GROMACS .gro file of C-alpha atoms in nm:
model
   73
    1LYS     CA    1  -0.032   0.024   0.045
    2SER     CA    2   0.161   0.343  -0.056
    3LEU     CA    3   0.178   0.546   0.223
    4LEU     CA    4   0.148   0.920   0.033
    5PRO     CA    5  -0.214   0.945   0.236
    6PHE     CA    6  -0.045   0.979   0.521
    7ALA     CA    7   0.261   1.133   0.383
    8GLN     CA    8  -0.046   1.422   0.346
    9CYS     CA    9  -0.185   1.446   0.611
   10LEU     CA   10   0.229   1.510   0.846
   11GLU     CA   11   0.205   1.808   0.581
   12GLN     CA   12  -0.125   1.917   0.658
   13LEU     CA   13  -0.048   1.873   1.033
   14LYS     CA   14   0.274   2.109   0.931
   15ASP     CA   15   0.508   1.771   1.090
   16TYR     CA   16   0.726   1.843   0.795
   17GLU     CA   17   1.010   1.643   0.881
   18ASN     CA   18   0.779   1.311   0.891
   19ALA     CA   19   0.562   1.389   0.620
   20ILE     CA   20   0.957   1.389   0.418
   21LYS     CA   21   1.006   1.077   0.606
   22TYR     CA   22   0.668   0.978   0.477
   23TYR     CA   23   0.721   1.045   0.142
   24SER     CA   24   1.041   0.929   0.097
   25LEU     CA   25   0.907   0.555   0.233
   26ALA     CA   26   0.641   0.583  -0.036
   27LEU     CA   27   0.901   0.614  -0.254
   28GLU     CA   28   1.070   0.275  -0.140
   29ILE     CA   29   0.757   0.142  -0.215
   30ASP     CA   30   0.695   0.257  -0.573
   31SER     CA   31   0.971   0.503  -0.736
   32LEU     CA   32   0.716   0.607  -1.021
   33ASN     CA   33   0.522   0.767  -0.774
   34SER     CA   34   0.553   1.115  -0.908
   35ALA     CA   35   0.333   1.276  -0.643
   36ALA     CA   36   0.516   1.211  -0.364
   37TYR     CA   37   0.831   1.325  -0.551
   38GLN     CA   38   0.661   1.640  -0.619
   39SER     CA   39   0.500   1.663  -0.319
   40ARG     CA   40   0.855   1.657  -0.106
   41GLY     CA   41   1.013   1.839  -0.343
   42LEU     CA   42   0.787   2.091  -0.218
   43LEU     CA   43   0.872   2.061   0.083
   44PHE     CA   44   1.218   2.020  -0.004
   45MET     CA   45   1.185   2.387  -0.126
   46LYS     CA   46   0.994   2.550   0.170
   47PHE     CA   47   1.260   2.395   0.427
   48GLY     CA   48   1.544   2.557   0.195
   49ARG     CA   49   1.371   2.931   0.203
   50ALA     CA   50   1.366   2.874   0.581
   51ASN     CA   51   1.744   2.773   0.636
   52LYS     CA   52   1.856   2.949   0.363
   53SER     CA   53   1.977   2.568   0.229
   54ASN     CA   54   2.089   2.622  -0.075
   55GLU     CA   55   2.127   2.147  -0.001
   56MET     CA   56   1.757   2.127   0.015
   57TYR     CA   57   1.687   2.354  -0.390
   58LYS     CA   58   1.935   2.076  -0.412
   59LEU     CA   59   1.699   1.786  -0.319
   60ALA     CA   60   1.433   1.963  -0.467
   61SER     CA   61   1.525   2.019  -0.771
   62LYS     CA   62   1.650   1.612  -0.800
   63ASP     CA   63   1.281   1.518  -0.693
   64PHE     CA   64   1.120   1.804  -0.978
   65SER     CA   65   1.336   1.625  -1.244
   66GLU     CA   66   1.224   1.300  -1.171
   67VAL     CA   67   0.821   1.424  -1.219
   68LEU     CA   68   0.948   1.560  -1.549
   69LYS     CA   69   1.137   1.209  -1.656
   70LEU     CA   70   0.828   1.037  -1.495
   71ASP     CA   71   0.521   1.266  -1.650
   72SER     CA   72   0.687   1.240  -1.963
   73SER     CA   73   0.645   0.896  -2.066
   0.00000   0.00000   0.00000
């Protein structure tokens, strides 16, 4: 089963660190889940802005690249 709905609930509860964890677990189960990549990427961007972290932006960029690759096939 997908952990995506649980990750989305955590995100709505503003438990962003655990939401990222569960989006990552969802991707371990289904590496073709573009919605999980997109949601996790958005959270990485949010953390990047808040912490002025280039590393978070790099992680977000990787996730968004996966979304483009998956959605174009």
